[in-house]
Structure formats: C-alpha cells, structure tokens
XYZ file of C-alpha atoms in Angstrom:
407
model
C 16.392 81.541 73.279
C 17.819 85.058 73.199
C 19.516 86.288 70.037
C 23.288 86.516 70.016
C 23.019 89.813 68.150
C 20.568 92.583 69.019
C 20.510 93.944 65.441
C 21.897 93.421 61.969
C 24.288 96.282 62.681
C 25.751 94.355 65.607
C 25.879 91.137 63.568
C 27.676 92.786 60.652
C 30.318 94.155 63.039
C 31.231 90.622 64.176
C 30.478 88.293 61.250
C 32.040 88.215 57.763
C 29.687 88.570 54.813
C 30.316 85.880 52.239
C 31.628 83.499 54.889
C 28.942 83.578 57.578
C 26.018 85.054 55.688
C 24.800 86.391 52.346
C 22.313 89.102 51.455
C 20.295 88.385 48.326
C 17.809 90.702 46.652
C 16.045 90.702 43.291
C 14.071 93.807 42.230
C 10.948 93.571 40.061
C 10.054 96.755 38.206
C 6.588 98.158 38.878
C 5.563 95.810 41.683
C 4.135 97.025 44.984
C 4.671 93.696 46.795
C 7.716 92.243 48.530
C 8.617 88.702 49.611
C 11.274 88.509 52.309
C 13.059 85.884 54.388
C 15.250 87.439 57.062
C 16.134 84.018 58.535
C 17.005 82.221 55.317
C 19.764 79.794 54.475
C 20.549 77.517 57.405
C 18.816 79.680 60.028
C 15.255 78.574 59.231
C 15.888 76.215 56.321
C 13.309 76.453 53.537
C 12.075 79.945 54.334
C 14.465 81.635 51.911
C 13.740 79.163 49.130
C 10.012 79.731 49.568
C 10.284 83.534 49.568
C 12.464 83.414 46.469
C 10.046 81.161 44.570
C 6.944 83.116 45.585
C 8.506 86.436 44.642
C 10.067 85.362 41.333
C 8.992 87.847 38.664
C 6.095 89.154 40.791
C 7.539 90.783 43.887
C 10.717 92.398 45.096
C 12.604 89.621 46.880
C 15.028 89.804 49.792
C 16.802 87.064 51.727
C 19.277 87.159 54.584
C 20.861 83.697 54.429
C 23.023 81.980 57.006
C 25.769 80.006 55.214
C 27.910 78.793 58.116
C 28.723 75.088 58.277
C 27.083 74.966 61.714
C 25.407 77.153 64.326
C 23.541 79.314 61.821
C 21.013 80.114 64.542
C 23.643 82.491 65.938
C 22.737 84.736 62.983
C 19.081 85.010 63.979
C 17.985 88.618 64.557
C 14.363 88.885 65.616
C 11.953 90.616 63.242
C 11.450 93.672 65.444
C 15.195 94.354 65.544
C 16.140 93.509 61.963
C 17.610 96.738 60.584
C 19.478 95.588 57.475
C 19.229 98.604 55.117
C 18.525 96.796 51.838
C 15.623 94.899 53.344
C 14.308 98.020 55.051
C 14.395 99.876 51.731
C 12.477 97.118 49.951
C 9.780 96.787 52.602
C 9.233 100.497 53.278
C 8.699 101.076 49.536
C 6.181 98.202 49.274
C 2.448 98.228 49.856
C 2.340 94.523 50.729
C 4.964 92.382 52.423
C 4.976 88.599 52.770
C 7.562 87.659 55.402
C 8.473 83.946 55.411
C 9.755 82.196 58.539
C 10.200 78.747 59.987
C 9.415 77.441 63.442
C 9.982 74.149 65.225
C 6.718 73.892 67.142
C 5.760 71.151 69.541
C 4.483 68.584 67.036
C 5.521 67.053 63.732
C 2.431 68.449 61.985
C 2.935 70.157 58.624
C 1.150 73.456 59.150
C 1.344 77.207 58.595
C 0.869 79.731 61.395
C -0.361 83.048 59.993
C -0.112 86.512 61.513
C 0.686 90.144 60.778
C -1.208 93.415 60.756
C -2.339 93.199 57.119
C -5.452 91.262 58.072
C -7.033 91.432 54.608
C -4.047 89.763 52.958
C -3.696 87.311 55.858
C -7.258 86.173 55.134
C -6.500 85.794 51.433
C -3.363 83.769 52.126
C -5.294 81.530 54.509
C -8.030 80.903 51.936
C -5.512 80.135 49.198
C -3.486 77.718 51.320
C -6.531 75.906 52.663
C -7.967 75.533 49.165
C -4.650 73.991 48.114
C -4.987 71.447 50.949
C -2.617 72.910 53.537
C -3.328 73.113 57.260
C -3.430 76.728 58.511
C -3.691 77.947 62.110
C -3.642 81.335 63.798
C -0.113 82.088 64.954
C 0.718 82.057 68.642
C 1.443 85.454 70.152
C 5.215 85.073 70.092
C 5.254 84.533 66.317
C 2.121 86.385 65.172
C 3.874 89.431 63.673
C 1.563 91.889 65.404
C 4.252 94.274 66.681
C 4.323 97.477 64.562
C 8.129 97.332 64.852
C 8.169 93.979 63.003
C 9.890 94.595 59.675
C 6.949 93.018 57.823
C 4.731 95.851 59.107
C 6.957 98.677 57.848
C 5.149 98.925 54.508
C 3.376 101.983 53.135
C 0.186 100.732 54.829
C 2.102 99.955 58.075
C 0.979 96.327 57.888
C 2.341 93.051 56.573
C 1.881 89.268 56.643
C 4.026 86.862 58.671
C 3.997 83.305 57.302
C 5.452 80.845 59.798
C 6.040 77.357 58.359
C 6.494 74.412 60.707
C 9.594 72.229 60.533
C 7.536 69.333 59.165
C 6.055 71.532 56.445
C 9.455 72.839 55.387
C 10.877 69.325 55.317
C 8.076 68.320 52.934
C 9.396 70.857 50.421
C 12.547 68.829 49.754
C 13.098 65.204 48.616
C 13.322 62.792 51.539
C 12.794 65.696 53.953
C 16.427 66.718 53.457
C 16.788 70.429 54.325
C 20.592 70.447 54.172
C 22.371 73.207 52.295
C 23.508 70.725 49.634
C 19.904 69.729 48.940
C 18.586 73.279 49.032
C 21.339 74.524 46.693
C 20.708 71.632 44.302
C 17.386 73.148 43.297
C 15.490 69.921 43.949
C 11.975 70.543 45.237
C 8.897 68.401 45.825
C 5.428 68.728 44.350
C 4.347 69.995 47.772
C 6.766 72.915 47.445
C 5.361 73.804 44.013
C 1.782 73.556 45.261
C 2.544 75.839 48.209
C 4.239 78.405 45.946
C 1.296 78.372 43.539
C -1.179 78.899 46.382
C 0.676 81.922 47.749
C 1.240 83.417 44.309
C -2.475 83.117 43.550
C -3.089 85.786 46.200
C -1.279 88.217 43.898
C -3.666 87.484 40.976
C -6.182 90.123 42.020
C -3.721 92.991 41.626
C -3.676 95.191 38.545
C -3.290 98.702 37.216
C -5.295 100.698 34.688
C -3.519 103.545 32.901
C -5.922 106.396 32.118
C -4.522 108.533 29.313
C -7.664 110.551 28.636
C -10.570 112.032 30.592
C -14.198 110.906 30.457
C -13.273 107.469 29.111
C -14.529 104.393 30.986
C -12.082 101.535 31.373
C -13.745 98.319 32.511
C -12.231 95.074 33.779
C -14.827 92.320 34.156
C -15.220 88.590 34.590
C -18.446 86.544 34.292
C -20.191 85.548 37.510
C -23.060 83.066 37.594
C -24.981 84.384 40.622
C -27.120 87.516 40.811
C -26.186 88.096 44.468
C -22.611 89.278 44.940
C -20.289 90.332 47.760
C -17.078 91.690 46.256
C -14.159 93.562 47.756
C -11.012 95.225 46.423
C -8.405 97.771 47.351
C -8.148 100.827 45.097
C -5.865 103.838 44.722
C -4.512 106.317 42.196
C -0.961 107.554 41.726
C -1.802 111.284 41.761
C -3.897 113.759 43.719
C -6.951 114.883 41.750
C -6.533 118.217 39.951
C -9.337 120.153 38.251
C -11.859 117.343 38.666
C -12.356 114.064 40.478
C -10.944 110.622 39.810
C -13.597 107.876 39.894
C -12.932 104.207 40.722
C -15.795 101.709 40.828
C -16.710 98.164 41.737
C -19.304 96.780 39.333
C -21.958 94.100 39.850
C -24.694 92.546 37.710
C -22.729 93.888 34.755
C -24.585 93.092 31.522
C -22.560 95.425 29.328
C -21.002 98.871 29.654
C -24.491 100.407 29.525
C -26.142 98.220 32.158
C -24.577 97.632 35.584
C -24.659 98.528 39.262
C -21.723 100.510 40.646
C -20.190 101.320 44.003
C -18.208 104.424 43.064
C -15.397 106.036 45.037
C -14.589 109.629 44.075
C -11.156 111.006 44.926
C -11.898 114.727 44.933
C -9.690 117.767 44.386
C -9.824 118.708 48.085
C -8.587 115.157 48.918
C -11.959 114.102 50.332
C -13.345 110.676 49.481
C -16.991 110.193 48.447
C -18.776 106.848 48.154
C -21.963 106.502 46.107
C -24.209 103.741 44.785
C -25.190 104.140 41.131
C -26.826 102.294 38.272
C -26.359 102.360 34.531
C -29.495 101.303 32.652
C -29.750 101.641 28.869
C -26.607 103.868 28.963
C -28.151 106.351 31.445
C -26.285 106.620 34.760
C -28.318 107.461 37.876
C -27.180 108.279 41.401
C -29.008 106.008 43.859
C -27.486 106.968 47.228
C -24.515 108.743 48.800
C -22.661 107.630 51.930
C -23.493 110.005 54.768
C -20.033 110.132 56.323
C -16.612 109.449 54.829
C -15.008 112.476 56.483
C -12.404 110.326 58.198
C -10.830 109.382 54.869
C -8.269 111.530 53.053
C -6.993 110.736 49.580
C -3.248 110.739 48.916
C -1.203 109.546 45.971
C -0.727 105.786 46.327
C -2.927 105.521 49.410
C -5.034 102.383 49.171
C -8.672 102.196 50.257
C -10.698 99.001 50.552
C -14.213 98.946 49.128
C -16.827 96.258 49.667
C -19.916 96.060 47.446
C -22.807 93.719 48.176
C -25.985 93.080 46.198
C -28.572 90.790 47.794
C -31.907 90.595 46.019
C -33.005 94.207 45.577
C -30.695 95.629 48.253
C -27.385 97.317 47.405
C -24.782 98.084 50.096
C -21.247 99.443 50.117
C -18.558 100.521 52.553
C -15.067 102.030 52.258
C -12.163 102.121 54.701
C -8.396 102.650 54.756
C -6.573 99.528 53.560
C -4.902 97.692 56.405
C -7.388 98.977 58.979
C -10.178 96.864 60.432
C -13.306 96.618 58.295
C -16.140 98.785 59.676
C -19.022 96.756 61.078
C -21.654 99.036 59.513
C -22.342 99.644 55.832
C -21.577 103.194 54.674
C -24.535 103.332 52.302
C -27.573 101.131 51.551
C -30.379 101.484 49.013
C -33.056 99.387 47.283
C -33.319 99.057 43.501
C -34.946 96.573 41.132
C -33.720 97.756 37.736
C -31.203 94.933 37.237
C -32.110 91.508 38.628
C -30.212 88.929 36.578
C -26.712 87.564 37.110
C -23.942 89.237 35.167
C -20.259 89.967 35.370
C -18.368 91.584 38.253
C -15.389 93.884 37.941
C -14.074 97.426 38.031
C -14.546 100.695 36.181
C -12.057 103.577 36.099
C -12.869 107.038 34.718
C -11.652 110.625 35.099
C -14.035 113.576 35.366
C -14.428 115.709 32.261
C -12.944 118.607 34.242
C -9.909 116.655 35.422
C -6.618 118.374 34.487
C -4.102 115.914 35.925
C -0.918 115.302 33.990
C -1.853 112.079 32.212
C -1.854 109.192 32.580
C -3.478 108.769 35.959
C -2.830 105.173 37.000
C -5.547 103.400 38.989
C -4.460 100.400 41.066
C -6.716 97.584 42.228
C -5.545 95.066 44.797
C -7.065 91.809 45.992
C -10.271 91.809 43.968
C -12.309 88.884 45.242
C -15.801 87.538 45.844
C -16.613 86.855 49.501
C -19.908 84.995 49.158
C -20.082 81.172 49.143
C -20.292 81.042 45.341
C -17.166 79.070 44.429
C -15.383 80.405 41.371
C -11.984 81.660 40.386
C -10.349 83.358 37.430
C -7.704 81.544 35.429
C -5.506 82.872 32.646
C -5.097 80.480 29.736
C -1.873 80.089 27.790
C -3.124 82.348 25.008
C -3.825 85.204 27.405
C -7.606 84.903 27.457
C -9.118 85.500 30.874
C -12.030 83.315 31.898
C -13.884 82.145 34.995
C -14.356 78.563 36.105
C -16.017 76.789 38.990
C -13.504 76.033 41.728
C -12.986 76.168 45.463
C -11.541 79.671 45.706
C -12.952 83.155 45.551
C -13.438 84.826 42.202
C -10.400 86.904 41.324
C -9.946 89.400 38.536
C -6.964 88.789 36.262
C -5.602 92.008 34.770
C -5.671 93.388 32.192
C -8.998 92.564 30.540
C -9.974 96.139 29.732
C -12.801 97.545 27.646
C -12.155 101.259 27.017
C -15.370 103.031 26.123
C-alpha cells in the first residue's frame, strides 16, 4: 500500500505533532551506535519499544511514534524517504545503526527477517538471536534494507541493519499478545521481550575503546580461550591520523603472556597507508614473520573502521584486512608457517603507538565486534563485580572491555 505522505516534511505540513505523532530521542555520550524505530507507536506496534529497550544506556535512540487513536498507518513514511532531521543527525553521526520495524507477513510465525548493508553486524545479530532461541530468516527484497537511500544505511560506513519483526513476534512481547497503546504505555513486557532485548544488546558487547596516553606502551585486552586453533575477527580504528610515527592495532592469538603471543598487526602510517603484518612475540622478542603484499586499496582516516580477520590453524597463520561494511575478501592477505607457539592461550587485542609518534595524546583506538568464528563455543560474560571471564556457551567468544594490561 502506498504511503499517504512521500516524506516526513510532507507529513509534518499536514499532521500536528503531539496529537498525531511524537518524536522521541535519547542521546548516549560516547557511543557510536544508534537504535531507531521510524514506524513506532501505533504504526508498527512494538518496534519503538524494542528500539528503546535495546538502545537504553548503550546507543543513541530515536523513535517516530504514531499516537493517533486510529489509522496510524497513515503516518508511515518508507525508510528510503524518511527525512526527519533529528533521526538523520543521529544516524549520519553513527558507525552502526539498528533499525527496528514490524511486518505482518503471510503466517502467524514469530520470526525476524534480517537485512541491511552492514553484513557483518547482520551476521552477529542473526547468531545472537538464534542462540537465544528465536527464528531468523533472510528478509524478502521489499523489506531487506538494501537500498543505499534507506535511512539505516546513512551511517559513517554507509551501511546499517534492518530488523523486521513479524506481527506474531511483536505480540509475544506483551502480556496476552495485547499490543494496544494502553498496554505498551503501561510498561508491561513478557520474558520473551526481555530475552530478545538481551540477545540484541549482546551484539554490542564486543565494542570497546583503548585510550593511549603515551607512546611505546602496549595495552592488551585478552580473554582465555581453550583451543589452540583460532579464527577471530574485529573492526578497528583510531580517532586521529598518524603523525610522526605509526599507530599499531593488533589481534592476538595463542597469547600466553605479554611476552609470548602471535599477532596480526595493522599499521596506520603517517602517509595514511595501511600495512598488515604477521608477527610473533617469544620470550619478549618480537619478530616479523610476513607482510601482506597488497593493501594499497586501503586508506586510513580518523574514525574509519577496518575489519581484520586472524586465523591460526596448526602451524599456519593467516590474516586479511578490508574496509568495514564492505564484503570480506575471499583470499587471505598474508599467510605464513610458524611453530614457535603451539599451545592454547588467550585471544584479544594489543594497541601501541610508535616511539616516533607525535600525535596529540591520547590516541583512542576503537575495536568493534570482536568475536571468534570457529565452532569452539564460548562467550565472555561480565560478573557483577566487574571481573571479565570466559565460559562455555553457544555463542561466539566476545571481548568485554575494558580488561587492559598496560605494559
């Protein structure tokens, strides 16, 4: 069914704010994520409540809510035409966007249809929801969020996630399946709602920042991992261009201690080039093992996120790097054999500035979506006293920040 209004601008010229609709936003200082519901309230009941709960304290939240007594669908403006300025400002300033919607579908099945151009985060959301026991399917073309003009894709990485929740799923969020405004405003929610919120919020767990206030100081974040073979991936960026000397961000595997580990190191250089190397630290001596032959297509910029994948299988080390939000390259950027470290150890990250670096300090390193891709089933949990630990579970290992050793 065609929209009554071709844009928010057209809607606002005909409808009265506070009587027909409300705009709700809650900023969260320091976050790079946003949770939005542009068809909240009575338009797609339950979508606004979900976005609000997922974003609470973690992400900048925005909701356009229909509050008419009837015919709220008249306020529906499709995602590619939604031009409300507050929402646009929130999304265009964010690195990640989770856009929550509702759809009727052709069955009464409680399910989530996932889409959007941020394929890495889509995959993480799918894994988290399925682990929590929810049915997830690939969204049909008309609701898959693949149009670059979709507001969810107007992030700094020009990609977002569209989370379409079926009518049956949204009904399960409220007692007795009652999605009326009175029920939604009452604050009553089911255990299913809480479980869904927790699953989505767990995707955020792998995000963290490391503030580097001095040069030539290693800052490690690690978590134990029980298998020697690893396949880890994370996004990484820094908030400044490198000046005087490079900025080094690493994924670490078979980490015994700060003196013994394998590293896939990304160097953000002063000419804005990006260099990927494989390295080892054995008995405190660091050795270059191999350098990627070609990363010329990558250019560092402040805040620009790159995804790095690091795999160790037996005596073979591999790594690749690509621009976050883009498709993962099929080939590894660099591969090398080494047998110096064979036992299982921790996995994690290492951040360090070159001794010649002259950036205005601190340089803040950001890591996003740290996870283990191999079948080994573990996850990181944060206990009530702030101690980070790993436990066996049905989700990928995730790094909870901060657990930093500065050496």
